[in-house]
PDB file of C-alpha atoms in Angstrom:
ATOM      1  CA  MET B   1       0.000   0.000   0.000  1.00  0.00           C
ATOM      2  CA  GLY B   2       3.026   2.199   0.512  1.00  0.00           C
ATOM      3  CA  SER B   3       1.564   4.588   3.103  1.00  0.00           C
ATOM      4  CA  SER B   4       3.252   4.922   6.464  1.00  0.00           C
ATOM      5  CA  ALA B   5       1.401   3.423   9.410  1.00  0.00           C
ATOM      6  CA  LYS B   6       3.516   5.408  11.866  1.00  0.00           C
ATOM      7  CA  PRO B   7       4.584   8.984  11.135  1.00  0.00           C
ATOM      8  CA  SER B   8       7.584   9.286  13.443  1.00  0.00           C
ATOM      9  CA  GLY B   9      10.951   7.698  12.647  1.00  0.00           C
ATOM     10  CA  HIS B  10      13.221   5.693  14.907  1.00  0.00           C
ATOM     11  CA  THR B  11      16.966   6.045  15.180  1.00  0.00           C
ATOM     12  CA  ALA B  12      19.388   3.240  14.382  1.00  0.00           C
ATOM     13  CA  SER B  13      23.166   3.026  14.469  1.00  0.00           C
ATOM     14  CA  PRO B  14      25.120   3.541  11.222  1.00  0.00           C
ATOM     15  CA  ALA B  15      26.188  -0.116  11.373  1.00  0.00           C
ATOM     16  CA  PHE B  16      22.583  -1.292  11.648  1.00  0.00           C
ATOM     17  CA  ARG B  17      21.450   0.991   8.840  1.00  0.00           C
ATOM     18  CA  ALA B  18      24.162  -0.473   6.611  1.00  0.00           C
ATOM     19  CA  ALA B  19      23.079  -4.018   7.510  1.00  0.00           C
ATOM     20  CA  PHE B  20      19.446  -3.091   6.843  1.00  0.00           C
ATOM     21  CA  ARG B  21      20.240  -1.698   3.388  1.00  0.00           C
ATOM     22  CA  GLU B  22      22.275  -4.783   2.524  1.00  0.00           C
ATOM     23  CA  ARG B  23      19.435  -7.100   3.568  1.00  0.00           C
ATOM     24  CA  ALA B  24      16.665  -5.070   1.947  1.00  0.00           C
ATOM     25  CA  GLY B  25      18.499  -4.487  -1.348  1.00  0.00           C
ATOM     26  CA  ASN B  26      16.526  -2.704  -4.032  1.00  0.00           C
ATOM     27  CA  ARG B  27      13.276  -3.197  -2.151  1.00  0.00           C
ATOM     28  CA  ALA B  28      14.393  -0.731   0.563  1.00  0.00           C
ATOM     29  CA  GLU B  29      11.818  -2.470   2.766  1.00  0.00           C
ATOM     30  CA  LEU B  30      11.705  -5.519   5.033  1.00  0.00           C
ATOM     31  CA  SER B  31       8.805  -7.331   6.596  1.00  0.00           C
ATOM     32  CA  PHE B  32       8.714  -6.857  10.347  1.00  0.00           C
ATOM     33  CA  ALA B  33       9.768 -10.507  10.718  1.00  0.00           C
ATOM     34  CA  ASP B  34      12.875  -9.910   8.598  1.00  0.00           C
ATOM     35  CA  PHE B  35      13.629  -6.722  10.522  1.00  0.00           C
ATOM     36  CA  MET B  36      13.273  -8.586  13.828  1.00  0.00           C
ATOM     37  CA  GLU B  37      15.562 -11.368  12.626  1.00  0.00           C
ATOM     38  CA  LEU B  38      18.139  -8.751  11.607  1.00  0.00           C
ATOM     39  CA  ALA B  39      17.843  -6.860  14.897  1.00  0.00           C
ATOM     40  CA  LEU B  40      18.226 -10.009  16.997  1.00  0.00           C
ATOM     41  CA  TYR B  41      20.544 -12.328  15.067  1.00  0.00           C
ATOM     42  CA  HIS B  42      22.663 -10.423  12.549  1.00  0.00           C
ATOM     43  CA  PRO B  43      26.275 -11.600  13.145  1.00  0.00           C
ATOM     44  CA  GLU B  44      27.608  -8.080  13.758  1.00  0.00           C
ATOM     45  CA  VAL B  45      24.721  -5.896  14.923  1.00  0.00           C
ATOM     46  CA  GLY B  46      22.184  -8.430  16.252  1.00  0.00           C
ATOM     47  CA  TYR B  47      21.062  -8.100  19.858  1.00  0.00           C
ATOM     48  CA  TYR B  48      21.880 -11.718  20.707  1.00  0.00           C
ATOM     49  CA  ARG B  49      25.282 -11.419  19.060  1.00  0.00           C
ATOM     50  CA  GLN B  50      26.503  -8.598  21.291  1.00  0.00           C
ATOM     51  CA  PRO B  51      29.217  -9.606  23.803  1.00  0.00           C
ATOM     52  CA  ARG B  52      27.431  -8.321  26.887  1.00  0.00           C
ATOM     53  CA  GLN B  53      25.235  -9.559  29.701  1.00  0.00           C
ATOM     54  CA  ARG B  54      21.543  -9.308  28.836  1.00  0.00           C
ATOM     55  CA  ILE B  55      19.916 -11.288  31.651  1.00  0.00           C
ATOM     56  CA  GLY B  56      20.047 -10.365  35.325  1.00  0.00           C
ATOM     57  CA  TYR B  57      19.094  -7.735  37.864  1.00  0.00           C
ATOM     58  CA  GLY B  58      21.875  -5.218  37.233  1.00  0.00           C
ATOM     59  CA  GLY B  59      21.339  -1.800  35.697  1.00  0.00           C
ATOM     60  CA  GLU B  60      23.139  -2.778  32.493  1.00  0.00           C
ATOM     61  CA  THR B  61      20.939  -5.816  31.833  1.00  0.00           C
ATOM     62  CA  ASP B  62      17.569  -5.727  30.055  1.00  0.00           C
ATOM     63  CA  PHE B  63      15.418  -8.423  31.637  1.00  0.00           C
ATOM     64  CA  TYR B  64      15.475 -11.296  34.082  1.00  0.00           C
ATOM     65  CA  THR B  65      14.157 -14.791  33.691  1.00  0.00           C
ATOM     66  CA  ALA B  66      14.022 -18.064  35.594  1.00  0.00           C
ATOM     67  CA  THR B  67      17.764 -18.598  35.141  1.00  0.00           C
ATOM     68  CA  SER B  68      18.320 -15.453  37.217  1.00  0.00           C
ATOM     69  CA  ALA B  69      17.275 -17.508  40.242  1.00  0.00           C
ATOM     70  CA  GLY B  70      20.588 -19.378  40.073  1.00  0.00           C
ATOM     71  CA  ASN B  71      21.117 -23.106  40.449  1.00  0.00           C
ATOM     72  CA  VAL B  72      17.687 -23.744  41.965  1.00  0.00           C
ATOM     73  CA  PHE B  73      16.049 -23.431  38.551  1.00  0.00           C
ATOM     74  CA  GLY B  74      18.423 -25.961  37.003  1.00  0.00           C
ATOM     75  CA  GLU B  75      17.959 -28.355  39.894  1.00  0.00           C
ATOM     76  CA  LEU B  76      14.164 -28.114  39.570  1.00  0.00           C
ATOM     77  CA  ILE B  77      14.363 -28.741  35.812  1.00  0.00           C
ATOM     78  CA  ALA B  78      16.644 -31.758  36.284  1.00  0.00           C
ATOM     79  CA  ALA B  79      14.350 -33.219  38.943  1.00  0.00           C
ATOM     80  CA  GLY B  80      11.277 -32.683  36.768  1.00  0.00           C
ATOM     81  CA  ALA B  81      12.942 -34.259  33.746  1.00  0.00           C
ATOM     82  CA  VAL B  82      13.838 -37.378  35.729  1.00  0.00           C
ATOM     83  CA  THR B  83      10.212 -37.695  36.837  1.00  0.00           C
ATOM     84  CA  LEU B  84       8.929 -37.331  33.274  1.00  0.00           C
ATOM     85  CA  LEU B  85      11.310 -39.991  31.980  1.00  0.00           C
ATOM     86  CA  ASN B  86       9.039 -42.317  33.939  1.00  0.00           C
ATOM     87  CA  GLY B  87      11.535 -44.821  35.267  1.00  0.00           C
ATOM     88  CA  GLN B  88      14.002 -44.704  32.387  1.00  0.00           C
ATOM     89  CA  ASP B  89      17.622 -44.366  33.485  1.00  0.00           C
ATOM     90  CA  PRO B  90      18.560 -40.654  33.115  1.00  0.00           C
ATOM     91  CA  ASN B  91      22.176 -41.708  32.597  1.00  0.00           C
ATOM     92  CA  ALA B  92      21.109 -43.102  29.227  1.00  0.00           C
ATOM     93  CA  PHE B  93      20.134 -39.603  28.057  1.00  0.00           C
ATOM     94  CA  THR B  94      22.080 -36.522  27.009  1.00  0.00           C
ATOM     95  CA  PHE B  95      20.576 -33.245  28.209  1.00  0.00           C
ATOM     96  CA  VAL B  96      20.639 -30.735  25.332  1.00  0.00           C
ATOM     97  CA  GLU B  97      19.835 -27.089  26.022  1.00  0.00           C
ATOM     98  CA  ILE B  98      18.963 -24.947  23.012  1.00  0.00           C
ATOM     99  CA  GLY B  99      19.366 -21.185  23.216  1.00  0.00           C
ATOM    100  CA  ALA B 100      21.442 -20.711  26.356  1.00  0.00           C
ATOM    101  CA  GLU B 101      23.282 -17.422  26.781  1.00  0.00           C
ATOM    102  CA  PRO B 102      27.092 -17.497  26.307  1.00  0.00           C
ATOM    103  CA  ALA B 103      28.905 -18.723  29.441  1.00  0.00           C
ATOM    104  CA  ALA B 104      25.524 -19.706  30.889  1.00  0.00           C
ATOM    105  CA  GLY B 105      23.304 -22.763  30.892  1.00  0.00           C
ATOM    106  CA  VAL B 106      20.710 -24.238  33.192  1.00  0.00           C
ATOM    107  CA  LEU B 107      22.898 -27.201  34.253  1.00  0.00           C
ATOM    108  CA  ARG B 108      26.323 -25.603  33.898  1.00  0.00           C
ATOM    109  CA  ALA B 109      26.887 -25.430  37.670  1.00  0.00           C
ATOM    110  CA  VAL B 110      24.401 -28.134  38.692  1.00  0.00           C
ATOM    111  CA  SER B 111      25.120 -31.737  39.616  1.00  0.00           C
ATOM    112  CA  HIS B 112      22.837 -33.785  37.370  1.00  0.00           C
ATOM    113  CA  PRO B 113      22.129 -37.487  36.639  1.00  0.00           C
ATOM    114  CA  PHE B 114      22.361 -37.333  32.833  1.00  0.00           C
ATOM    115  CA  ARG B 115      25.027 -38.962  30.694  1.00  0.00           C
ATOM    116  CA  ASP B 116      26.139 -35.630  29.251  1.00  0.00           C
ATOM    117  CA  TYR B 117      25.137 -31.995  29.003  1.00  0.00           C
ATOM    118  CA  LYS B 118      25.390 -30.033  25.773  1.00  0.00           C
ATOM    119  CA  ILE B 119      24.481 -26.457  24.839  1.00  0.00           C
ATOM    120  CA  ILE B 120      23.415 -25.201  21.414  1.00  0.00           C
ATOM    121  CA  PRO B 121      23.667 -21.381  21.538  1.00  0.00           C
ATOM    122  CA  CYS B 122      20.772 -19.317  20.240  1.00  0.00           C
ATOM    123  CA  GLY B 123      20.875 -19.009  16.474  1.00  0.00           C
ATOM    124  CA  GLN B 124      23.356 -21.847  15.940  1.00  0.00           C
ATOM    125  CA  PRO B 125      22.585 -24.945  13.810  1.00  0.00           C
ATOM    126  CA  ILE B 126      20.539 -27.568  15.641  1.00  0.00           C
ATOM    127  CA  ALA B 127      21.565 -31.200  15.170  1.00  0.00           C
ATOM    128  CA  LEU B 128      19.830 -33.804  17.352  1.00  0.00           C
ATOM    129  CA  ALA B 129      20.181 -37.586  17.460  1.00  0.00           C
ATOM    130  CA  GLY B 130      20.034 -40.394  20.004  1.00  0.00           C
ATOM    131  CA  ARG B 131      18.352 -40.461  23.405  1.00  0.00           C
ATOM    132  CA  LEU B 132      17.926 -36.891  24.595  1.00  0.00           C
ATOM    133  CA  VAL B 133      16.252 -34.493  26.964  1.00  0.00           C
ATOM    134  CA  VAL B 134      15.812 -31.402  24.762  1.00  0.00           C
ATOM    135  CA  PHE B 135      15.311 -28.305  26.900  1.00  0.00           C
ATOM    136  CA  SER B 136      14.763 -24.638  26.174  1.00  0.00           C
ATOM    137  CA  ASN B 137      14.001 -21.585  28.280  1.00  0.00           C
ATOM    138  CA  GLU B 138      12.455 -18.598  26.485  1.00  0.00           C
ATOM    139  CA  LEU B 139      13.724 -19.808  23.124  1.00  0.00           C
ATOM    140  CA  PHE B 140      10.512 -19.749  21.102  1.00  0.00           C
ATOM    141  CA  ASP B 141       9.433 -16.253  22.152  1.00  0.00           C
ATOM    142  CA  ALA B 142      12.780 -14.964  20.820  1.00  0.00           C
ATOM    143  CA  GLN B 143      11.878 -15.945  17.240  1.00  0.00           C
ATOM    144  CA  PRO B 144      10.807 -13.331  14.681  1.00  0.00           C
ATOM    145  CA  CYS B 145       7.086 -12.729  14.201  1.00  0.00           C
ATOM    146  CA  HIS B 146       5.060 -11.272  11.345  1.00  0.00           C
ATOM    147  CA  ARG B 147       2.825  -8.297  12.117  1.00  0.00           C
ATOM    148  CA  PHE B 148      -0.514  -7.496  10.502  1.00  0.00           C
ATOM    149  CA  VAL B 149      -3.100  -4.754  10.987  1.00  0.00           C
ATOM    150  CA  ARG B 150      -6.791  -4.845  10.053  1.00  0.00           C
ATOM    151  CA  HIS B 151      -7.586  -2.045   7.627  1.00  0.00           C
ATOM    152  CA  GLU B 152     -10.827  -1.514   5.710  1.00  0.00           C
ATOM    153  CA  GLY B 153     -11.901  -5.136   6.039  1.00  0.00           C
ATOM    154  CA  ARG B 154      -8.596  -6.798   5.116  1.00  0.00           C
ATOM    155  CA  TRP B 155      -5.282  -7.680   6.697  1.00  0.00           C
ATOM    156  CA  VAL B 156      -2.236  -5.616   5.750  1.00  0.00           C
ATOM    157  CA  GLU B 157       1.281  -6.757   6.633  1.00  0.00           C
ATOM    158  CA  ILE B 158       3.443  -4.274   8.531  1.00  0.00           C
ATOM    159  CA  GLY B 159       6.916  -3.679   7.148  1.00  0.00           C
ATOM    160  CA  VAL B 160       9.908  -1.505   7.988  1.00  0.00           C
ATOM    161  CA  THR B 161      11.778   0.900   5.730  1.00  0.00           C
ATOM    162  CA  LEU B 162      14.567   3.482   6.027  1.00  0.00           C
ATOM    163  CA  ARG B 163      13.660   7.070   5.307  1.00  0.00           C
ATOM    164  CA  ASP B 164      16.292   9.751   5.796  1.00  0.00           C
ATOM    165  CA  ASP B 165      18.313   7.341   7.944  1.00  0.00           C
ATOM    166  CA  THR B 166      15.399   6.644  10.293  1.00  0.00           C
ATOM    167  CA  LEU B 167      13.319   3.471  10.563  1.00  0.00           C
ATOM    168  CA  VAL B 168       9.629   3.830   9.762  1.00  0.00           C
ATOM    169  CA  GLU B 169       6.731   1.371   9.777  1.00  0.00           C
ATOM    170  CA  THR B 170       5.061   0.853   6.404  1.00  0.00           C
ATOM    171  CA  TRP B 171       2.124  -1.110   5.089  1.00  0.00           C
ATOM    172  CA  MET B 172       3.306  -3.660   2.588  1.00  0.00           C
ATOM    173  CA  ALA B 173       1.677  -4.513  -0.709  1.00  0.00           C
ATOM    174  CA  GLY B 174       0.448  -8.016  -1.419  1.00  0.00           C
ATOM    175  CA  LEU B 175      -2.328 -10.346  -0.349  1.00  0.00           C
ATOM    176  CA  PRO B 176      -2.328 -11.612   3.245  1.00  0.00           C
ATOM    177  CA  PRO B 177      -2.151 -15.362   3.980  1.00  0.00           C
ATOM    178  CA  ALA B 178      -5.481 -17.167   3.915  1.00  0.00           C
ATOM    179  CA  SER B 179      -4.806 -18.613   7.384  1.00  0.00           C
ATOM    180  CA  LEU B 180      -5.499 -15.295   9.136  1.00  0.00           C
ATOM    181  CA  PRO B 181      -8.920 -14.712  10.746  1.00  0.00           C
ATOM    182  CA  THR B 182     -11.638 -13.778   8.298  1.00  0.00           C
ATOM    183  CA  ALA B 183     -12.924 -10.965  10.510  1.00  0.00           C
ATOM    184  CA  ALA B 184     -11.503  -8.602  13.109  1.00  0.00           C
ATOM    185  CA  PRO B 185     -12.173  -5.047  14.311  1.00  0.00           C
ATOM    186  CA  GLU B 186     -10.661  -2.149  12.387  1.00  0.00           C
ATOM    187  CA  GLY B 187      -7.131  -1.446  13.594  1.00  0.00           C
ATOM    188  CA  TYR B 188      -6.653  -4.856  15.279  1.00  0.00           C
ATOM    189  CA  GLN B 189      -2.942  -5.733  15.315  1.00  0.00           C
ATOM    190  CA  LEU B 190      -1.986  -9.370  14.958  1.00  0.00           C
ATOM    191  CA  ASP B 191       1.517 -10.631  15.777  1.00  0.00           C
ATOM    192  CA  VAL B 192       1.861 -14.068  14.199  1.00  0.00           C
ATOM    193  CA  PRO B 193       4.665 -16.342  15.550  1.00  0.00           C
ATOM    194  CA  TRP B 194       5.139 -18.549  12.491  1.00  0.00           C
ATOM    195  CA  THR B 195       8.914 -18.773  12.988  1.00  0.00           C
ATOM    196  CA  ALA B 196       8.467 -20.333  16.425  1.00  0.00           C
ATOM    197  CA  ARG B 197       6.361 -23.065  14.834  1.00  0.00           C
ATOM    198  CA  GLU B 198       8.995 -23.628  12.152  1.00  0.00           C
ATOM    199  CA  LEU B 199      11.641 -23.978  14.863  1.00  0.00           C
ATOM    200  CA  MET B 200       9.570 -26.589  16.711  1.00  0.00           C
ATOM    201  CA  ARG B 201       9.145 -28.457  13.429  1.00  0.00           C
ATOM    202  CA  GLN B 202      12.900 -28.368  12.865  1.00  0.00           C
ATOM    203  CA  ILE B 203      13.547 -29.759  16.348  1.00  0.00           C
ATOM    204  CA  THR B 204      10.921 -32.504  16.302  1.00  0.00           C
ATOM    205  CA  ARG B 205      11.512 -33.780  12.753  1.00  0.00           C
ATOM    206  CA  GLN B 206      15.037 -34.880  13.601  1.00  0.00           C
ATOM    207  CA  SER B 207      15.763 -38.457  14.566  1.00  0.00           C
ATOM    208  CA  TRP B 208      15.950 -38.470  18.344  1.00  0.00           C
ATOM    209  CA  GLN B 209      13.986 -40.048  21.167  1.00  0.00           C
ATOM    210  CA  GLY B 210      13.236 -38.848  24.653  1.00  0.00           C
ATOM    211  CA  LEU B 211      11.767 -35.808  26.363  1.00  0.00           C
ATOM    212  CA  LEU B 212      11.076 -32.316  25.069  1.00  0.00           C
ATOM    213  CA  LEU B 213      10.805 -29.674  27.771  1.00  0.00           C
ATOM    214  CA  ALA B 214      10.138 -26.030  26.814  1.00  0.00           C
ATOM    215  CA  CYS B 215       9.680 -23.166  29.291  1.00  0.00           C
ATOM    216  CA  ASP B 216       8.194 -20.067  27.704  1.00  0.00           C
ATOM    217  CA  TYR B 217       5.205 -17.762  27.622  1.00  0.00           C
ATOM    218  CA  GLY B 218       2.416 -17.790  25.091  1.00  0.00           C
ATOM    219  CA  LYS B 219      -1.289 -17.931  24.383  1.00  0.00           C
ATOM    220  CA  SER B 220      -3.769 -19.957  22.377  1.00  0.00           C
ATOM    221  CA  TRP B 221      -4.504 -18.893  18.799  1.00  0.00           C
ATOM    222  CA  ALA B 222      -8.007 -17.859  19.907  1.00  0.00           C
ATOM    223  CA  GLU B 223      -6.486 -15.498  22.486  1.00  0.00           C
ATOM    224  CA  ILE B 224      -3.910 -14.073  20.082  1.00  0.00           C
ATOM    225  CA  SER B 225      -6.444 -13.473  17.323  1.00  0.00           C
ATOM    226  CA  THR B 226      -9.372 -12.152  19.389  1.00  0.00           C
ATOM    227  CA  THR B 227      -8.201 -10.749  22.757  1.00  0.00           C
ATOM    228  CA  GLN B 228      -4.955  -8.890  21.942  1.00  0.00           C
ATOM    229  CA  PRO B 229      -6.002  -5.838  19.872  1.00  0.00           C
ATOM    230  CA  HIS B 230      -2.599  -4.181  20.193  1.00  0.00           C
ATOM    231  CA  GLY B 231      -0.616  -7.336  19.451  1.00  0.00           C
ATOM    232  CA  THR B 232       1.779  -9.140  21.772  1.00  0.00           C
ATOM    233  CA  ALA B 233       5.136  -7.936  20.363  1.00  0.00           C
ATOM    234  CA  ARG B 234       7.142  -5.747  22.731  1.00  0.00           C
ATOM    235  CA  ALA B 235      10.642  -4.596  23.512  1.00  0.00           C
ATOM    236  CA  TYR B 236      12.739  -4.701  26.688  1.00  0.00           C
ATOM    237  CA  HIS B 237      15.535  -2.282  27.469  1.00  0.00           C
ATOM    238  CA  ARG B 238      17.079  -1.808  30.920  1.00  0.00           C
ATOM    239  CA  HIS B 239      14.152  -3.671  32.500  1.00  0.00           C
ATOM    240  CA  GLN B 240      11.572  -1.379  30.925  1.00  0.00           C
ATOM    241  CA  GLN B 241       8.917  -2.871  28.656  1.00  0.00           C
ATOM    242  CA  ASN B 242       7.853  -0.731  25.720  1.00  0.00           C
ATOM    243  CA  LYS B 243       6.094  -0.874  22.335  1.00  0.00           C
ATOM    244  CA  ASN B 244       8.767   1.130  20.494  1.00  0.00           C
ATOM    245  CA  LEU B 245       9.788  -1.899  18.482  1.00  0.00           C
ATOM    246  CA  LEU B 246      11.966  -0.012  15.999  1.00  0.00           C
ATOM    247  CA  ASP B 247      14.010   1.920  18.575  1.00  0.00           C
ATOM    248  CA  ARG B 248      17.659   1.037  19.186  1.00  0.00           C
ATOM    249  CA  PRO B 249      17.691  -2.060  16.927  1.00  0.00           C
ATOM    250  CA  GLY B 250      20.384  -4.435  18.115  1.00  0.00           C
ATOM    251  CA  GLU B 251      20.414  -2.806  21.549  1.00  0.00           C
ATOM    252  CA  GLN B 252      17.053  -3.925  22.950  1.00  0.00           C
ATOM    253  CA  ASP B 253      15.296  -7.255  23.144  1.00  0.00           C
ATOM    254  CA  LEU B 254      12.296  -7.970  20.926  1.00  0.00           C
ATOM    255  CA  THR B 255       9.791 -10.680  21.733  1.00  0.00           C
ATOM    256  CA  CYS B 256       6.212 -11.811  21.204  1.00  0.00           C
ATOM    257  CA  HIS B 257       3.914 -14.453  22.657  1.00  0.00           C
ATOM    258  CA  ILE B 258       4.129 -17.847  21.023  1.00  0.00           C
ATOM    259  CA  CYS B 259       1.088 -19.881  19.979  1.00  0.00           C
ATOM    260  CA  TRP B 260       0.992 -22.991  22.145  1.00  0.00           C
ATOM    261  CA  ASP B 261      -1.615 -24.636  19.888  1.00  0.00           C
ATOM    262  CA  TRP B 262       0.792 -24.668  16.956  1.00  0.00           C
ATOM    263  CA  LEU B 263       3.711 -26.069  18.941  1.00  0.00           C
ATOM    264  CA  ARG B 264       1.550 -28.867  20.302  1.00  0.00           C
ATOM    265  CA  GLU B 265       0.326 -29.685  16.797  1.00  0.00           C
ATOM    266  CA  GLU B 266       3.943 -30.149  15.695  1.00  0.00           C
ATOM    267  CA  LEU B 267       4.616 -32.496  18.614  1.00  0.00           C
ATOM    268  CA  VAL B 268       1.628 -34.679  17.769  1.00  0.00           C
ATOM    269  CA  ALA B 269       2.531 -34.724  14.067  1.00  0.00           C
ATOM    270  CA  GLN B 270       6.018 -36.011  14.882  1.00  0.00           C
ATOM    271  CA  GLY B 271       4.977 -38.867  17.160  1.00  0.00           C
ATOM    272  CA  PHE B 272       5.241 -37.297  20.616  1.00  0.00           C
ATOM    273  CA  ARG B 273       2.699 -38.428  23.167  1.00  0.00           C
ATOM    274  CA  ALA B 274       1.277 -37.141  26.422  1.00  0.00           C
ATOM    275  CA  ASP B 275       1.993 -33.548  25.410  1.00  0.00           C
ATOM    276  CA  THR B 276       1.095 -31.382  28.387  1.00  0.00           C
ATOM    277  CA  LEU B 277       1.037 -27.626  28.888  1.00  0.00           C
ATOM    278  CA  GLU B 278       0.909 -26.267  32.421  1.00  0.00           C
ATOM    279  CA  SER B 279       1.981 -23.248  34.390  1.00  0.00           C
ATOM    280  CA  GLN B 280       5.538 -23.213  35.694  1.00  0.00           C
ATOM    281  CA  GLU B 281       4.147 -23.326  39.219  1.00  0.00           C
ATOM    282  CA  THR B 282       2.069 -26.441  38.514  1.00  0.00           C
ATOM    283  CA  PHE B 283       4.885 -28.134  36.618  1.00  0.00           C
ATOM    284  CA  PHE B 284       7.406 -27.800  39.431  1.00  0.00           C
ATOM    285  CA  VAL B 285       4.947 -28.787  42.158  1.00  0.00           C
ATOM    286  CA  ARG B 286       3.873 -31.896  40.228  1.00  0.00           C
ATOM    287  CA  GLN B 287       7.144 -33.028  38.686  1.00  0.00           C
ATOM    288  CA  SER B 288       9.763 -31.716  41.156  1.00  0.00           C
ATOM    289  CA  GLY B 289       7.795 -32.128  44.364  1.00  0.00           C
ATOM    290  CA  GLU B 290      10.343 -34.231  46.212  1.00  0.00           C
ATOM    291  CA  TYR B 291      13.100 -31.728  45.448  1.00  0.00           C
ATOM    292  CA  ILE B 292      10.878 -28.893  46.739  1.00  0.00           C
ATOM    293  CA  ARG B 293      10.088 -30.770  49.954  1.00  0.00           C
ATOM    294  CA  ASN B 294      13.775 -31.426  50.608  1.00  0.00           C
ATOM    295  CA  LEU B 295      14.695 -27.799  49.959  1.00  0.00           C
ATOM    296  CA  ILE B 296      11.985 -26.485  52.293  1.00  0.00           C
ATOM    297  CA  THR B 297      12.952 -28.831  55.138  1.00  0.00           C
ATOM    298  CA  GLN B 298      16.635 -27.924  54.914  1.00  0.00           C
ATOM    299  CA  ASP B 299      17.363 -25.352  57.609  1.00  0.00           C
ATOM    300  CA  ALA B 300      13.613 -25.150  58.168  1.00  0.00           C
ATOM    301  CA  THR B 301      13.734 -22.196  60.566  1.00  0.00           C
ATOM    302  CA  HIS B 302      15.443 -19.797  58.145  1.00  0.00           C
ATOM    303  CA  LEU B 303      14.447 -18.150  54.876  1.00  0.00           C
ATOM    304  CA  THR B 304      17.580 -18.888  52.878  1.00  0.00           C
ATOM    305  CA  ARG B 305      18.582 -17.474  49.506  1.00  0.00           C
ATOM    306  CA  ARG B 306      17.685 -20.784  47.853  1.00  0.00           C
ATOM    307  CA  LYS B 307      14.199 -20.707  49.372  1.00  0.00           C
ATOM    308  CA  LEU B 308      13.743 -17.148  48.131  1.00  0.00           C
ATOM    309  CA  ALA B 309      14.748 -18.329  44.647  1.00  0.00           C
ATOM    310  CA  LEU B 310      12.210 -21.159  44.883  1.00  0.00           C
ATOM    311  CA  THR B 311       9.488 -18.682  45.877  1.00  0.00           C
ATOM    312  CA  GLN B 312      10.293 -16.488  42.909  1.00  0.00           C
ATOM    313  CA  LEU B 313      10.061 -19.444  40.518  1.00  0.00           C
ATOM    314  CA  ILE B 314       6.781 -20.963  41.723  1.00  0.00           C
ATOM    315  CA  HIS B 315       4.790 -18.158  43.353  1.00  0.00           C
ATOM    316  CA  PRO B 316       1.898 -17.096  41.079  1.00  0.00           C
ATOM    317  CA  ALA B 317       2.650 -13.415  41.731  1.00  0.00           C
ATOM    318  CA  HIS B 318       6.200 -13.845  40.396  1.00  0.00           C
ATOM    319  CA  LEU B 319       7.207 -16.303  37.649  1.00  0.00           C
ATOM    320  CA  GLY B 320       4.914 -19.190  38.609  1.00  0.00           C
ATOM    321  CA  GLN B 321       2.009 -18.091  36.396  1.00  0.00           C
ATOM    322  CA  LYS B 322       3.833 -15.819  33.951  1.00  0.00           C
ATOM    323  CA  PHE B 323       5.601 -18.788  32.358  1.00  0.00           C
ATOM    324  CA  GLN B 324       4.282 -22.098  31.094  1.00  0.00           C
ATOM    325  CA  VAL B 325       5.995 -25.436  30.510  1.00  0.00           C
ATOM    326  CA  LEU B 326       5.307 -27.688  27.546  1.00  0.00           C
ATOM    327  CA  HIS B 327       6.551 -31.271  27.779  1.00  0.00           C
ATOM    328  CA  ALA B 328       6.109 -34.450  25.749  1.00  0.00           C
ATOM    329  CA  LEU B 329       7.769 -37.832  25.200  1.00  0.00           C
ATOM    330  CA  ARG B 330       8.761 -39.733  22.097  1.00  0.00           C
ATOM    331  CA  THR B 331      10.029 -43.292  22.397  1.00  0.00           C
TER     332      THR B 331
END
């Protein structure tokens, strides 16, 4: 359509502008998904390629997650995985974590019962084979999403272009995919996490057996397409959430809610069984209950740092309800 959907421009570094022009070529325009992929994963200017600490509570970090609770999170995950293996010897399985931060990892400093522990950094090729526990924490929400807006009875895809060295939202030409809802209110914004589904397909189509365990946050397709009129995409910078998605590309995190329905469909299609989605609180209480009981009874009269970490991970007012856990087995 060519008309700007947002009148004000957003600044970007000279290096990012050069990378944008190289990627866009003669089109001078990228879909929002391509822009997000560039902003997060470009080898030089991508957010996840920068050699700095992104996760934590310090003033120079941008957000915190379950791994910020220290070893307790890894110990809970290991205990839950052993339970879900349902009597199978954990020493017969390699624990593979996809998307861990550099010099980090959920089991890096944790004593665990698995045969081996391997990390596949975010954005690196994924090769899986053998008997595995495949784990991820906030991997799928870090995948690029397409953005659409409802305008005059049809869906229009939102793109990004450079005008006078500033980034501007545009409405792209072309017909929208037939899979989008047939009706929605005027101005409804829809952030569609197709790339997250493609990643799940890539993981599950490979020849491996065992347990998939994904901690993330998302919604059903019905919720995404009917109850989120402003979309779910957002940015995080210095622990502040904002909707200025084009600001500081490469310097702030971009994320959107994943569609749990689609990920579960991929699991079923690839022969996984007993796929279950539950809140992080419910998952840990059900699958890591013995570990929780032992931790609580240790030094029972004192509120230790490890107990505080446990509270943060399972309390519904903290991370217990904000995050969900999807798990399934394939034998």
